[in-house]
Amino acid sequence: MADKTEEENNVELWKVKKLIKNLEAARGNGTSMISLILPVTNYGTILTDEGKEKKVNIDIEPFKPINQSLYMCDNKFHTQALSALLEDDAKFGFIVMDGNGTLFGTLAGSTREIIHKISVDLPKKHGRGGQSAVRFSRLRLEARHNYVRKIAELAVQFFIKNDKCNVAGIVLAGSADFKTVLSQSDMFDQRLAAKIITIIDVSYGGEQGFNEAIQLAGETLSNVKFVQEKKLIRKYFDEISLDTGKYCFGVEDTFKALELGAVEYLILYENLETNRYVLKNPQTGEETVKILDKKGEAEASNFVDPETGVVLETVEQTTLLEWEGSQFVKGFGGIGGLLRYKVDFQQLSYDSDDYFSD
């Protein structure tokens, strides 16, 4: 790099001076502010696959809070705290219901929250005979009915937002039969009933029962994401077996469908080894884009202009998954999608030779 001019140095000095002034004026809460200054040594030097040294300086702002701090110097990066961010933290609703009251709560990852608690004083079974027994029995059944109705109404209040269920699933728990009665009641909103993933018996009510329900439902909750993916894949293969035309597979057809806006669900294998290249002709300045797998990358012809024989410059190289976005990085071995409507890929006029290469 060429030496900076005096004007450029003055600009850098002004920037640092302003930064220092702002930092000195900043104040935190207790020991919330961290200062880390490193001298110019081999900090941040890594070895590439070719054995060459490379300086890296990476800073990220996680998309959700990290619950631990770490300072460690080593010959490798310690990423366990970051890997924890990738764990599924879908929110699940809990209704812990017995004859003494009901607790509404949620669980997202390792974070639990008690939304609401109510207590009830239901009539007990009466030992008297005659007409009194009939009357007390009627009053008791009426009180239980009203209790179930109240819980059904509160469930809608807490777990339905904008006419949609705001949790990935619902766990019903309790020490009596109220949880089963609620699940089978016509008063329980069908949108919520469809989200019930398990009904479990617990020994206690209230917060203690909530903690027990979380523990007992752990395995079921961990399987929810897997079950959802299996349903999606099953639907994908059903579309193929029925030959509905509402599916696509392979890089070329899938990208055609994406351009049409026809893809309803995009399915990608997490370890899809396909890269996107932006190549430039150094003579004409023309840029082309190619999607290459490992085999395509090994073929020199993919990096040469077919008309002039000029070797193309690689302007940009990214993995296909990085380019499309991390939200699509799930699925099975390859790339494909479920379509909103039938697409005839044979009729699409698309110059696949310029954009794709097998």
XYZ file of N, CA and C in Angstrom, residues 126-318:
579
model
N -70.213 -33.606 47.474
C -71.050 -33.528 48.682
C -71.542 -34.920 49.063
N -71.527 -35.200 50.366
C -71.916 -36.530 50.833
C -73.381 -36.670 51.187
N -74.143 -35.576 51.107
C -75.556 -35.648 51.466
C -76.371 -36.365 50.397
N -77.475 -36.933 50.810
C -78.343 -37.613 49.866
C -79.549 -36.775 49.507
N -80.473 -37.354 48.774
C -81.714 -36.687 48.428
C -81.525 -35.560 47.442
N -82.452 -34.588 47.544
C -82.441 -33.473 46.602
C -81.203 -32.599 46.764
N -80.665 -32.518 47.974
C -79.464 -31.710 48.200
C -78.296 -32.225 47.373
N -78.181 -33.551 47.278
C -77.086 -34.138 46.506
C -77.185 -33.746 45.041
N -78.401 -33.758 44.495
C -78.598 -33.393 43.089
C -78.259 -31.927 42.869
N -78.722 -31.084 43.813
C -78.476 -29.648 43.673
C -76.986 -29.329 43.789
N -76.312 -29.915 44.761
C -74.882 -29.664 44.933
C -74.076 -30.215 43.751
N -74.528 -31.346 43.226
C -73.840 -31.917 42.067
C -73.966 -30.998 40.864
N -75.178 -30.428 40.690
C -75.394 -29.508 39.575
C -74.527 -28.255 39.726
N -74.478 -27.716 40.942
C -73.665 -26.526 41.198
C -72.173 -26.812 40.980
N -71.771 -28.005 41.384
C -70.360 -28.386 41.220
C -69.997 -28.494 39.749
N -70.846 -29.152 38.955
C -70.586 -29.303 37.524
C -70.614 -27.950 36.819
N -71.509 -27.081 37.255
C -71.602 -25.750 36.658
C -70.335 -24.939 36.949
N -69.828 -25.048 38.178
C -68.605 -24.330 38.547
C -67.405 -24.845 37.753
N -67.319 -26.151 37.590
C -66.222 -26.736 36.813
C -66.313 -26.303 35.352
N -67.540 -26.272 34.813
C -67.749 -25.849 33.431
C -67.306 -24.398 33.241
N -67.690 -23.541 34.177
C -67.316 -22.126 34.086
C -65.801 -21.944 34.212
N -65.189 -22.782 35.033
C -63.729 -22.739 35.202
C -63.029 -23.086 33.893
N -63.464 -24.163 33.246
C -62.871 -24.563 31.966
C -63.090 -23.478 30.915
N -64.280 -22.888 30.895
C -64.567 -21.822 29.934
C -63.644 -20.621 30.160
N -63.430 -20.267 31.432
C -62.561 -19.137 31.759
C -61.135 -19.394 31.278
N -60.633 -20.600 31.475
C -59.271 -20.939 31.055
C -59.171 -20.931 29.536
N -60.206 -21.411 28.859
C -60.214 -21.396 27.393
C -60.162 -19.963 26.874
N -60.886 -19.060 27.525
C -60.882 -17.657 27.109
C -59.517 -17.014 27.356
N -58.902 -17.315 28.502
C -57.581 -16.760 28.810
C -56.517 -17.305 27.861
N -56.668 -18.567 27.455
C -55.707 -19.160 26.520
C -55.701 -18.395 25.205
N -56.867 -18.000 24.735
C -56.955 -17.190 23.515
C -56.294 -15.834 23.739
N -56.534 -15.256 24.901
C -55.968 -13.940 25.216
C -54.440 -13.966 25.211
N -53.847 -15.049 25.718
C -52.396 -15.104 25.861
C -51.680 -15.727 24.663
N -52.333 -16.632 23.943
C -51.638 -17.386 22.900
C -52.153 -17.124 21.485
N -53.098 -16.225 21.328
C -53.569 -15.837 19.999
C -53.300 -14.348 19.815
N -52.599 -14.012 18.738
C -52.314 -12.610 18.430
C -52.482 -12.397 16.935
N -53.219 -11.374 16.583
C -53.505 -11.089 15.167
C -54.119 -12.305 14.474
N -55.030 -12.961 15.188
C -55.760 -14.134 14.672
C -54.861 -15.330 14.395
N -53.653 -15.353 14.966
C -52.746 -16.482 14.778
C -52.163 -16.901 16.118
N -51.847 -18.189 16.221
C -51.211 -18.702 17.428
C -49.782 -18.170 17.494
N -49.391 -17.603 18.621
C -48.069 -16.985 18.730
C -47.026 -17.882 19.380
N -47.321 -19.183 19.513
C -46.352 -20.140 20.034
C -46.255 -21.320 19.070
N -45.095 -22.008 19.121
C -44.870 -23.129 18.207
C -45.657 -24.362 18.606
N -46.016 -24.463 19.861
C -46.773 -25.607 20.342
C -47.261 -25.337 21.752
N -48.219 -26.139 22.203
C -48.800 -25.958 23.535
C -48.708 -27.263 24.316
N -48.266 -27.150 25.562
C -48.198 -28.283 26.478
C -49.272 -28.094 27.543
N -50.143 -29.090 27.684
C -51.153 -29.078 28.745
C -50.675 -29.989 29.867
N -50.681 -29.479 31.088
C -50.198 -30.261 32.224
C -51.115 -30.038 33.414
N -51.078 -30.989 34.354
C -51.882 -30.857 35.560
C -51.921 -32.153 36.335
N -52.419 -32.062 37.572
C -52.482 -33.247 38.430
C -53.865 -33.877 38.435
N -54.835 -33.225 37.815
C -56.193 -33.770 37.739
C -56.587 -33.934 36.273
N -57.891 -34.150 36.033
C -58.337 -34.401 34.666
C -58.744 -33.131 33.937
N -58.556 -31.955 34.556
C -58.971 -30.710 33.914
C -58.253 -30.488 32.581
N -56.983 -30.851 32.508
C -56.209 -30.640 31.277
C -56.811 -31.413 30.116
N -57.267 -32.639 30.391
C -57.883 -33.452 29.343
C -59.246 -32.897 28.957
N -60.012 -32.472 29.967
C -61.325 -31.869 29.699
C -61.168 -30.630 28.830
N -60.167 -29.796 29.140
C -59.921 -28.583 28.357
C -59.577 -28.925 26.911
N -58.713 -29.907 26.712
C -58.277 -30.255 25.355
C -59.421 -30.785 24.499
N -60.424 -31.412 25.133
C -61.539 -32.005 24.399
C -62.767 -31.100 24.343
N -62.681 -29.953 24.994
C -63.839 -29.066 25.075
C -64.022 -28.258 23.794
N -65.284 -28.061 23.406
C -65.589 -27.202 22.259
C -65.281 -25.739 22.563
N -65.143 -25.414 23.845
C -64.838 -24.034 24.226
C -63.371 -23.681 23.978
N -62.522 -24.695 23.840
C -61.095 -24.462 23.601
C -60.884 -24.154 22.127
N -60.330 -22.985 21.834
C -60.149 -22.519 20.458
C -59.435 -23.578 19.617
N -60.002 -23.882 18.453
C -59.451 -24.941 17.609
C -58.066 -24.598 17.073
N -57.760 -23.317 16.964
C -56.411 -22.926 16.544
C -55.384 -23.330 17.591
N -55.792 -23.284 18.846
C -54.905 -23.704 19.927
C -54.906 -25.219 20.079
N -56.071 -25.826 19.898
C -56.160 -27.283 20.005
C -55.242 -27.958 18.997
N -55.124 -27.352 17.810
C -54.255 -27.918 16.774
C -52.785 -27.814 17.141
N -52.453 -26.948 18.108
C -51.062 -26.738 18.506
C -50.645 -27.584 19.710
N -51.572 -28.370 20.271
C -51.225 -29.205 21.423
C -50.243 -30.286 20.987
N -49.082 -30.320 21.632
C -48.077 -31.318 21.257
C -47.972 -32.444 22.282
N -48.412 -32.195 23.502
C -48.418 -33.264 24.500
C -49.276 -32.852 25.692
N -49.837 -33.860 26.359
C -50.602 -33.663 27.597
C -49.945 -34.535 28.657
N -49.471 -33.924 29.739
C -48.683 -34.678 30.714
C -49.237 -34.499 32.124
N -49.015 -35.518 32.936
C -49.406 -35.489 34.345
C -48.244 -34.965 35.185
N -48.540 -34.031 36.060
C -47.538 -33.523 36.998
C -48.085 -33.666 38.409
N -47.184 -33.666 39.370
C -47.583 -33.913 40.758
C -48.071 -32.668 41.463
N -47.754 -31.510 40.877
C -48.084 -30.254 41.545
C -48.752 -29.302 40.567
N -49.323 -28.241 41.121
C -49.847 -27.159 40.306
C -48.951 -25.945 40.425
N -49.361 -24.845 39.845
C -48.615 -23.602 39.977
C -47.215 -23.658 39.399
N -46.310 -22.852 39.994
C -44.951 -22.729 39.469
C -44.168 -24.029 39.589
N -44.379 -24.766 40.656
C -43.697 -26.045 40.823
C -44.133 -27.031 39.743
N -45.414 -27.023 39.438
C -45.903 -27.875 38.361
C -45.389 -27.433 37.007
N -45.218 -26.117 36.819
C -44.657 -25.572 35.579
C -43.240 -26.096 35.369
N -42.415 -26.051 36.417
C -41.042 -26.549 36.313
C -41.014 -28.042 36.006
N -41.909 -28.791 36.641
C -41.968 -30.232 36.392
C -42.423 -30.512 34.963
N -43.375 -29.729 34.476
C -43.873 -29.913 33.110
C -42.776 -29.644 32.085
N -41.965 -28.620 32.332
C -40.853 -28.311 31.423
C -39.888 -29.485 31.352
N -39.582 -30.058 32.505
C -38.652 -31.180 32.551
C -39.219 -32.409 31.838
N -40.482 -32.720 32.090
C -41.085 -33.916 31.501
C -41.328 -33.765 29.999
N -41.534 -32.533 29.538
C -41.829 -32.307 28.120
C -40.574 -32.066 27.291
N -39.402 -32.099 27.937
C -38.157 -31.752 27.251
C -37.913 -32.517 25.969
N -38.034 -33.842 26.018
C -37.762 -34.660 24.832
C -38.768 -34.381 23.722
N -40.027 -34.214 24.092
C -41.065 -33.925 23.094
C -40.795 -32.607 22.394
N -40.413 -31.587 23.156
C -40.155 -30.270 22.573
C -38.955 -30.308 21.644
N -37.935 -31.080 21.996
C -36.741 -31.145 21.156
C -37.026 -31.817 19.825
N -38.083 -32.621 19.756
C -38.422 -33.322 18.517
C -39.343 -32.519 17.604
N -39.865 -31.382 18.092
C -40.842 -30.621 17.307
C -40.251 -30.155 15.992
N -39.054 -29.556 16.027
C -38.421 -29.050 14.812
C -38.157 -30.187 13.833
N -37.689 -31.323 14.356
C -37.413 -32.479 13.505
C -38.692 -32.971 12.841
N -39.776 -33.022 13.600
C -41.061 -33.474 13.058
C -41.551 -32.516 11.976
N -41.390 -31.214 12.200
C -41.810 -30.223 11.208
C -41.044 -30.402 9.901
N -39.741 -30.657 10.006
C -38.933 -30.861 8.804
C -39.346 -32.145 8.083
N -39.637 -33.196 8.858
C -40.075 -34.446 8.243
C -41.387 -34.255 7.495
N -42.307 -33.475 8.054
C -43.581 -33.207 7.383
C -43.357 -32.459 6.078
N -42.430 -31.503 6.092
C -42.140 -30.732 4.887
C -41.551 -31.623 3.800
N -40.608 -32.488 4.180
C -39.996 -33.393 3.209
C -41.026 -34.391 2.687
N -41.898 -34.872 3.586
C -42.943 -35.813 3.164
C -43.872 -35.152 2.151
N -44.221 -33.894 2.388
C -45.070 -33.157 1.455
C -44.367 -32.983 0.116
N -43.065 -32.736 0.166
C -42.272 -32.564 -1.058
C -42.314 -33.833 -1.912
N -42.083 -34.976 -1.276
C -42.087 -36.234 -2.026
C -43.495 -36.625 -2.467
N -44.511 -36.214 -1.724
C -45.888 -36.459 -2.156
C -46.181 -35.715 -3.455
N -45.717 -34.467 -3.549
C -45.914 -33.683 -4.773
C -45.218 -34.352 -5.955
N -44.033 -34.924 -5.699
C -43.297 -35.604 -6.772
C -44.022 -36.872 -7.199
N -44.464 -37.679 -6.212
C -45.117 -38.948 -6.547
C -46.445 -38.736 -7.262
N -47.148 -37.646 -6.937
C -48.420 -37.335 -7.597
C -48.216 -36.585 -8.909
N -46.974 -36.202 -9.179
C -46.623 -35.480 -10.408
C -47.518 -34.254 -10.605
N -47.616 -33.439 -9.549
C -48.464 -32.253 -9.612
C -47.812 -31.103 -10.372
N -46.497 -31.175 -10.537
C -45.782 -30.069 -11.169
C -45.489 -28.929 -10.208
N -45.962 -29.049 -8.964
C -45.748 -27.985 -7.976
C -44.517 -28.286 -7.125
N -43.430 -28.588 -7.789
C -42.165 -28.855 -7.112
C -41.029 -28.549 -8.077
N -39.851 -28.385 -7.534
C -38.667 -28.191 -8.370
C -37.471 -28.772 -7.640
N -36.432 -29.080 -8.397
C -35.199 -29.570 -7.791
C -34.037 -29.230 -8.702
N -32.846 -29.197 -8.116
C -31.673 -28.789 -8.872
C -31.524 -27.272 -8.862
N -30.292 -26.823 -9.002
C -30.000 -25.390 -8.920
C -30.715 -24.610 -10.014
N -30.656 -25.090 -11.256
C -31.177 -24.323 -12.390
C -32.680 -24.093 -12.287
N -33.451 -25.183 -12.142
C -34.909 -25.038 -12.090
C -35.358 -24.277 -10.844
N -34.657 -24.497 -9.732
C -35.037 -23.799 -8.501
C -34.836 -22.298 -8.637
N -33.746 -21.879 -9.279
C -33.519 -20.445 -9.467
C -34.524 -19.850 -10.452
N -34.918 -20.618 -11.429
C -35.960 -20.142 -12.341
C -37.257 -19.886 -11.571
N -37.609 -20.842 -10.700
C -38.837 -20.704 -9.919
C -38.747 -19.523 -8.951
N -37.561 -19.289 -8.389
C -37.375 -18.152 -7.490
C -37.573 -16.833 -8.228
N -37.063 -16.753 -9.447
C -37.219 -15.529 -10.231
C -38.684 -15.266 -10.568
N -39.457 -16.341 -10.735
C -40.885 -16.194 -11.034
C -41.702 -15.866 -9.787
N -41.087 -16.023 -8.615
C -41.840 -15.837 -7.375
C -42.767 -16.997 -7.094
N -42.457 -18.167 -7.659
C -43.353 -19.315 -7.545
C -43.037 -20.207 -6.351
N -41.905 -19.983 -5.686
C -41.485 -20.872 -4.602
C -42.190 -20.500 -3.301
N -42.911 -21.460 -2.741
C -43.555 -21.245 -1.446
C -42.640 -21.675 -0.312
N -41.966 -22.813 -0.462
C -40.991 -23.300 0.513
C -39.711 -23.653 -0.228
N -38.607 -23.038 0.166
C -37.302 -23.355 -0.405
C -36.584 -24.292 0.550
N -36.105 -25.419 0.036
C -35.466 -26.439 0.858
C -34.025 -26.592 0.415
N -33.088 -26.419 1.364
C -31.668 -26.524 1.061
C -30.997 -27.465 2.046
N -30.068 -28.257 1.539
C -29.251 -29.094 2.401
C -28.222 -28.212 3.103
N -28.032 -28.432 4.392
C -27.180 -27.543 5.181
C -25.741 -27.531 4.687
N -25.246 -28.642 4.169
C -23.860 -28.727 3.716
C -23.759 -28.769 2.193
N -24.633 -28.037 1.534
C -24.620 -27.980 0.076
C -23.324 -27.326 -0.402
N -22.476 -28.078 -1.103
C -21.170 -27.580 -1.543
C -21.285 -26.970 -2.935
N -21.952 -25.857 -3.008
C -22.130 -25.138 -4.267
C -21.807 -23.675 -4.037
N -21.025 -23.090 -4.956
C -20.593 -21.704 -4.812
C -21.118 -20.837 -5.950
N -21.278 -19.575 -5.658
C -21.712 -18.582 -6.638
C -20.513 -17.709 -6.998
N -20.194 -17.648 -8.294
C -19.051 -16.878 -8.780
C -19.528 -15.700 -9.622
N -18.925 -14.548 -9.373
C -19.074 -13.404 -10.269
C -17.750 -13.281 -11.016
N -17.782 -13.530 -12.328
C -16.573 -13.547 -13.154
C -16.564 -12.357 -14.099
N -15.372 -11.807 -14.321
C -15.237 -10.607 -15.148
C -14.222 -10.828 -16.257
N -14.605 -10.431 -17.472
C -13.686 -10.470 -18.606
C -12.794 -9.234 -18.515
N -11.476 -9.399 -18.311
C -10.594 -8.243 -18.133
C -10.484 -7.354 -19.370
N -10.831 -7.888 -20.539
C -10.728 -7.099 -21.770
C -11.986 -6.274 -22.023
N -13.146 -6.894 -21.839
C -14.402 -6.198 -22.137
C -15.064 -5.597 -20.895
N -14.670 -6.071 -19.715
C -15.294 -5.602 -18.485
C -16.642 -6.244 -18.211
N -17.068 -7.142 -19.075
C -18.367 -7.803 -18.908
C -18.310 -8.812 -17.761
N -19.340 -8.804 -16.932
C -19.410 -9.723 -15.800
C -20.483 -10.786 -16.028
N -20.183 -11.997 -15.617
C -21.140 -13.101 -15.693
C -21.194 -13.793 -14.333
N -22.301 -14.452 -14.073
C -22.487 -15.165 -12.813
C -22.633 -16.651 -13.108
N -21.904 -17.463 -12.353
C -22.002 -18.914 -12.514
C -22.187 -19.563 -11.147
N -23.014 -20.597 -11.134
C -23.214 -21.416 -9.945
C -22.505 -22.739 -10.192
N -21.459 -23.023 -9.409
C -20.623 -24.188 -9.667
C -20.546 -25.088 -8.440
N -20.620 -26.401 -8.692
C -20.354 -27.347 -7.623
C -18.870 -27.699 -7.663
N -18.438 -28.669 -6.857
C -17.021 -29.018 -6.802
C -16.497 -29.481 -8.159
N -17.324 -30.230 -8.864
C -16.914 -30.717 -10.178
C -16.767 -29.564 -11.153
N -17.708 -28.633 -11.119
C -17.643 -27.486 -12.013
C -16.463 -26.589 -11.720
N -16.095 -26.470 -10.443
C -14.947 -25.643 -10.071
C -13.642 -26.234 -10.579
N -13.609 -27.550 -10.731
C -12.381 -28.207 -11.188
C -12.185 -28.097 -12.698
N -13.217 -27.698 -13.433
C -13.118 -27.581 -14.888
C -12.668 -26.174 -15.267
N -11.488 -26.095 -15.862
C -10.903 -24.800 -16.215
C -11.754 -24.039 -17.220
N -12.530 -24.754 -18.039
C -13.332 -24.100 -19.072
C -14.383 -23.165 -18.487
N -14.778 -23.402 -17.246
C -15.772 -22.536 -16.622
C -15.220 -21.155 -16.276
N -13.901 -21.025 -16.304
C -13.265 -19.752 -15.962
C -12.584 -19.119 -17.175
N -13.009 -19.535 -18.358
C -12.452 -19.011 -19.613
C -13.597 -18.546 -20.498
N -13.433 -17.381 -21.134
C -14.432 -16.880 -22.076
C -14.483 -17.819 -23.273
N -15.631 -18.423 -23.579
C -15.709 -19.412 -24.663
C -15.455 -18.819 -26.049
N -15.662 -17.524 -26.213
C -15.491 -16.904 -27.531
C -14.068 -16.427 -27.771
N -13.450 -15.814 -26.760
C -12.115 -15.226 -26.947
C -11.007 -16.042 -26.316
N -11.346 -16.958 -25.403
C -10.329 -17.746 -24.721
C -9.631 -16.995 -23.603
N -10.123 -15.801 -23.271
C -9.519 -14.997 -22.205
C -9.875 -15.600 -20.843
N -8.867 -15.665 -19.955
C -9.104 -16.173 -18.609
C -9.887 -15.127 -17.814
N -10.996 -15.538 -17.225
C -11.866 -14.625 -16.489
C -11.350 -14.395 -15.070
N -11.533 -13.176 -14.604
C -11.146 -12.831 -13.242
C -12.313 -13.108 -12.288
N -11.993 -13.654 -11.117
C -13.019 -13.892 -10.103
C -13.210 -12.626 -9.283
N -14.344 -11.977 -9.484
C -14.652 -10.743 -8.754
C -15.203 -11.061 -7.368
N -16.011 -12.107 -7.305
C -16.649 -12.464 -6.036
C -16.920 -13.951 -6.000
N -16.697 -14.549 -4.843
C -17.000 -15.964 -4.638
C -17.646 -16.138 -3.270
N -18.862 -16.639 -3.260
C -19.572 -16.899 -2.012
C -20.285 -18.234 -2.126
